[in-house]
Coordinates of C-alpha atoms in Angstrom, one line a residue:
Chain S
M1 CA -126.8 -35.0 241.6
P2 CA -130.3 -34.4 240.2
E3 CA -130.5 -32.0 237.3
T4 CA -132.6 -29.6 239.4
M5 CA -131.7 -29.9 243.0
T6 CA -134.3 -29.1 245.6
L7 CA -134.1 -29.0 249.3
E8 CA -136.4 -32.1 249.5
N9 CA -133.9 -34.3 247.6
V10 CA -130.9 -33.2 249.6
T11 CA -130.9 -35.6 252.6
S12 CA -127.2 -36.3 253.1
I13 CA -123.9 -34.7 252.7
E14 CA -123.2 -36.9 249.7
D15 CA -126.0 -35.2 247.8
L16 CA -123.9 -32.0 247.9
T17 CA -120.6 -33.4 247.0
T18 CA -120.8 -32.9 243.2
P19 CA -121.5 -29.1 243.3
F20 CA -118.4 -28.6 245.5
V21 CA -116.2 -30.8 243.4
E22 CA -117.3 -29.1 240.2
S23 CA -116.9 -25.6 241.8
T24 CA -113.4 -26.3 243.1
T25 CA -112.1 -27.8 239.8
S26 CA -113.7 -25.1 237.8
I27 CA -112.2 -22.2 239.9
F28 CA -108.7 -23.6 239.8
S29 CA -109.0 -24.4 236.1
K30 CA -110.5 -21.1 235.0
M31 CA -108.8 -18.6 237.3
L32 CA -105.4 -20.3 237.7
G33 CA -105.1 -22.7 234.8
W34 CA -104.5 -25.5 237.2
T35 CA -105.9 -29.1 237.1
V36 CA -106.8 -30.2 240.5
E37 CA -107.8 -33.9 240.9
L38 CA -110.2 -35.3 243.5
G39 CA -108.9 -38.1 245.7
T40 CA -110.8 -40.4 248.0
T41 CA -113.3 -38.5 250.1
I42 CA -113.6 -39.0 253.8
K43 CA -116.5 -38.5 256.2
S44 CA -115.9 -37.3 259.7
N45 CA -117.1 -34.4 261.8
R46 CA -113.7 -33.5 263.3
F47 CA -110.6 -33.1 261.2
Q48 CA -107.1 -32.4 262.6
S49 CA -105.8 -30.1 259.9
N50 CA -102.3 -30.7 258.6
H51 CA -102.5 -27.4 256.7
D52 CA -101.1 -24.0 257.5
I53 CA -104.1 -22.0 256.4
S54 CA -107.9 -22.5 256.5
G55 CA -110.5 -20.4 254.7
I56 CA -113.9 -20.7 256.3
I57 CA -117.3 -19.6 255.1
G58 CA -120.8 -20.3 256.4
F59 CA -124.1 -21.1 254.8
S60 CA -127.4 -20.0 256.3
G61 CA -131.0 -20.0 255.3
A62 CA -132.3 -23.1 253.5
L63 CA -129.0 -24.9 254.1
K64 CA -127.0 -24.4 257.3
G65 CA -123.4 -25.3 257.4
T66 CA -119.8 -24.4 256.9
I67 CA -117.1 -25.1 254.3
V68 CA -113.4 -25.0 255.1
I69 CA -110.7 -25.0 252.5
G70 CA -107.3 -26.1 253.8
L71 CA -104.0 -25.5 252.1
N72 CA -100.3 -25.3 253.0
Q73 CA -98.0 -22.3 252.7
E74 CA -96.4 -23.5 249.4
F75 CA -99.7 -24.1 247.8
A76 CA -100.9 -20.6 248.9
F77 CA -97.7 -19.0 247.5
A78 CA -98.0 -20.8 244.2
A79 CA -101.7 -19.7 243.9
A80 CA -100.8 -16.1 244.8
E81 CA -98.1 -16.1 242.1
A82 CA -100.6 -17.4 239.6
F83 CA -103.1 -14.8 240.5
F84 CA -100.9 -11.8 240.9
G85 CA -97.7 -12.6 239.0
G86 CA -95.3 -12.3 242.0
K87 CA -94.5 -15.0 244.5
P88 CA -95.0 -14.0 248.2
T89 CA -92.2 -14.7 250.7
E90 CA -94.5 -14.7 253.8
V91 CA -98.1 -15.4 254.7
D92 CA -99.1 -11.7 254.6
A93 CA -102.5 -10.0 254.5
E94 CA -102.7 -10.4 250.7
V95 CA -102.2 -14.2 251.0
L96 CA -104.8 -14.5 253.7
D97 CA -107.2 -12.3 251.6
M98 CA -106.6 -14.6 248.7
V99 CA -107.5 -17.7 250.7
G100 CA -110.7 -16.0 251.9
E101 CA -111.5 -15.1 248.3
L102 CA -110.9 -18.8 247.3
A103 CA -113.3 -19.9 250.0
N104 CA -115.8 -17.3 248.9
M105 CA -115.6 -18.4 245.2
I106 CA -115.8 -22.1 245.9
G107 CA -118.7 -21.6 248.3
G108 CA -120.5 -19.2 246.0
N109 CA -120.0 -21.2 242.9
A110 CA -121.1 -24.4 244.6
K111 CA -124.2 -22.6 245.9
E112 CA -125.1 -21.6 242.3
R113 CA -124.6 -25.1 241.1
M114 CA -127.0 -26.4 243.9
T115 CA -129.8 -24.3 242.5
I116 CA -131.5 -24.3 245.9
N117 CA -133.4 -21.1 246.6
G118 CA -132.8 -19.3 249.9
V119 CA -129.2 -20.3 250.6
N120 CA -127.2 -17.4 251.9
L121 CA -123.4 -17.2 252.0
G122 CA -121.6 -15.4 254.8
L123 CA -118.3 -13.5 254.7
P124 CA -115.1 -15.6 254.7
T125 CA -112.8 -16.0 257.7
V126 CA -109.2 -17.2 257.5
I127 CA -107.2 -19.0 260.2
C128 CA -103.4 -19.3 259.9
G129 CA -101.3 -21.6 262.1
M130 CA -99.8 -25.1 261.7
G131 CA -101.8 -27.9 263.3
H132 CA -105.0 -26.0 264.0
R133 CA -108.2 -28.0 264.4
V134 CA -111.5 -27.3 262.7
S135 CA -114.5 -28.7 264.5
F136 CA -118.0 -28.7 262.9
G137 CA -119.7 -29.6 266.1
P138 CA -122.3 -32.2 266.9
G139 CA -125.1 -32.8 264.4
A140 CA -123.2 -31.9 261.3
Q141 CA -122.6 -34.2 258.5
V142 CA -119.1 -33.5 257.2
E143 CA -117.3 -34.7 254.1
M144 CA -113.7 -33.9 253.3
L145 CA -112.8 -33.6 249.6
P146 CA -109.0 -33.9 249.0
F147 CA -107.7 -32.4 245.8
S148 CA -104.2 -32.6 244.5
C149 CA -102.2 -30.8 241.9
Q150 CA -98.5 -30.1 241.1
H151 CA -98.4 -27.5 243.9
G152 CA -99.6 -29.8 246.6
L153 CA -102.8 -30.8 248.4
L154 CA -106.0 -28.7 248.9
T155 CA -108.9 -29.9 251.0
V156 CA -112.5 -28.7 250.9
E157 CA -114.4 -29.8 254.0
V158 CA -118.2 -29.4 253.7
G159 CA -120.2 -29.6 256.9
I160 CA -124.0 -29.4 256.8
R161 CA -126.6 -29.6 259.6
F162 CA -129.7 -31.4 258.4
S163 CA -132.6 -30.7 260.8
Chain G
M1 CA -111.1 3.1 227.7
K2 CA -111.5 4.0 231.4
V3 CA -112.8 1.3 233.7
L4 CA -114.0 1.5 237.3
V5 CA -113.4 -1.8 239.3
V6 CA -115.5 -2.1 242.5
D7 CA -114.8 -4.9 244.9
D8 CA -114.3 -5.0 248.7
S9 CA -111.7 -7.7 248.2
G10 CA -108.3 -6.3 247.3
V11 CA -107.4 -9.7 245.9
M12 CA -110.4 -9.8 243.6
R13 CA -109.6 -6.3 242.4
K14 CA -106.1 -7.4 241.6
I15 CA -107.4 -10.4 239.7
I16 CA -109.8 -8.3 237.7
I17 CA -107.2 -5.6 237.0
R18 CA -104.7 -8.3 235.8
S19 CA -107.3 -9.7 233.5
L20 CA -108.1 -6.2 232.2
N21 CA -104.4 -5.5 231.6
S22 CA -104.1 -8.8 229.7
V23 CA -106.8 -7.6 227.3
G24 CA -105.1 -4.2 226.8
V25 CA -106.9 -2.1 229.3
S26 CA -104.6 0.0 231.6
D27 CA -106.7 3.1 232.5
I28 CA -108.3 1.6 235.6
V29 CA -109.6 3.1 238.8
E30 CA -110.3 1.0 241.9
A31 CA -113.0 1.4 244.6
A32 CA -113.0 -0.8 247.7
D33 CA -116.7 -0.2 248.5
G34 CA -119.9 0.9 247.1
Q35 CA -119.9 4.4 248.4
A36 CA -116.4 5.0 247.1
A37 CA -117.6 3.8 243.7
I38 CA -120.5 6.3 243.7
D39 CA -118.2 9.1 244.8
L40 CA -115.8 8.3 242.0
F41 CA -118.6 8.0 239.4
K42 CA -119.8 11.5 240.3
S43 CA -116.3 13.0 240.0
D44 CA -115.0 11.2 236.9
T45 CA -116.1 9.6 233.6
F46 CA -115.9 5.9 232.9
D47 CA -116.6 3.8 229.9
L48 CA -117.4 0.7 231.9
I49 CA -118.0 -0.2 235.5
L50 CA -117.3 -3.7 236.9
T51 CA -118.8 -4.2 240.3
D52 CA -119.0 -7.0 242.9
W53 CA -122.5 -7.7 244.1
N54 CA -121.9 -8.6 247.8
M55 CA -120.0 -5.9 249.6
P56 CA -120.3 -4.6 253.2
G57 CA -122.2 -1.3 253.3
K58 CA -123.5 -0.3 249.9
S59 CA -123.8 -3.4 247.6
G60 CA -123.3 -3.7 243.9
M61 CA -127.1 -3.4 243.6
D62 CA -127.0 -0.1 245.5
V63 CA -124.2 1.2 243.2
L64 CA -126.2 0.1 240.2
T65 CA -129.4 1.8 241.4
E66 CA -127.8 5.0 242.4
I67 CA -125.9 5.4 239.1
R68 CA -129.0 4.6 237.1
A69 CA -130.9 7.2 239.1
T70 CA -128.6 9.9 237.7
G71 CA -129.8 8.9 234.2
S72 CA -126.4 7.5 233.3
Q73 CA -126.4 4.6 230.8
V74 CA -122.7 3.7 231.4
P75 CA -122.3 -0.1 231.0
I76 CA -122.4 -1.8 234.4
I77 CA -121.3 -5.4 234.7
M78 CA -121.8 -7.4 237.9
V79 CA -118.9 -9.6 238.6
T80 CA -120.4 -12.2 240.9
T81 CA -121.4 -15.7 241.7
E82 CA -125.0 -14.5 242.3
T83 CA -127.0 -15.6 239.3
H84 CA -130.2 -17.0 240.8
K85 CA -133.2 -16.1 238.7
S86 CA -134.8 -13.7 241.3
Q87 CA -131.5 -11.9 241.7
V88 CA -131.0 -11.6 237.9
I89 CA -134.5 -10.2 237.5
A90 CA -133.9 -7.7 240.3
A91 CA -130.6 -6.6 238.7
I92 CA -132.2 -6.4 235.2
Q93 CA -135.0 -4.2 236.6
A94 CA -132.4 -2.0 238.2
G95 CA -130.6 -1.6 234.9
V96 CA -127.7 -3.9 235.0
T97 CA -126.0 -4.3 231.6
D98 CA -124.6 -7.8 232.0
Y99 CA -123.0 -10.4 234.3
L100 CA -119.5 -11.8 234.6
T101 CA -119.8 -14.9 236.6
K102 CA -116.9 -16.0 238.9
P103 CA -114.8 -17.9 238.1
F104 CA -114.0 -16.3 234.8
E105 CA -111.2 -16.3 232.2
S106 CA -109.6 -13.3 230.5
D107 CA -111.4 -14.3 227.3
D108 CA -114.8 -14.0 229.1
L109 CA -113.8 -10.5 230.2
R110 CA -112.6 -9.6 226.7
A111 CA -115.9 -10.7 225.2
K112 CA -117.8 -8.4 227.5
L113 CA -115.5 -5.5 226.7
D114 CA -115.9 -6.1 223.0
K115 CA -119.7 -6.2 223.4
Y116 CA -120.2 -3.1 225.5
V117 CA -117.2 -0.9 224.8
P118 CA -116.5 -1.0 221.1
A119 CA -113.1 0.1 220.1

């Protein structure tokens, strides 16, 4: 990643990988004290999720796209316990709110690391249900960043439309 | 020390309150939106206000502007990911005291408390 990123030097999804990797590792490290390690990234524009829960947040303005964080129930419960001190027993409103906030923080922190002016972040949406599919639609370049830690697997899918 | 925590996310309020508790602050009032924060400010006295920036309805900037318009100099810290230069300048002009950037650790919060609310 260039030291100062500009819209002109962002031409592919790979140019945006570093801010999202740094954002994700930083948030889990600082807020939860967890070390999450990046595995092998995958490019595709259509992922069949193996997760129970997806947190989705959109970018608009200078960059148009969507990020999706995917995690399973046990990972979400462990994160909720680390955040709040009590382990949930079901995927309730608080767990869903937490996943939305994680998406918000990962997206927002990555946006700050990009240092591109005029990028706006939307409000997070959370989808819950085993085997749900997230499609980024035609024209989007998508990269899936898989992270692992002692509590399981977390994916961050970044889909950007370059026009 | 009495602290007002303003965030539309119940989860983020819990995270901030847990961090405040960990540094010894227990007198905490929550507001789930900007208008509630302004109403609480008018009816109570706080030593510090921690507010999110992006909230539906009245934003953290609106809260900051309305409180400063009353002449109050209560320390107001924005807890946010929004730290672009233009946004920082706008907040400084509106009278923000400082930022706490997400993600943060309890030590970051403690440093802000020590700086703006001396024991």
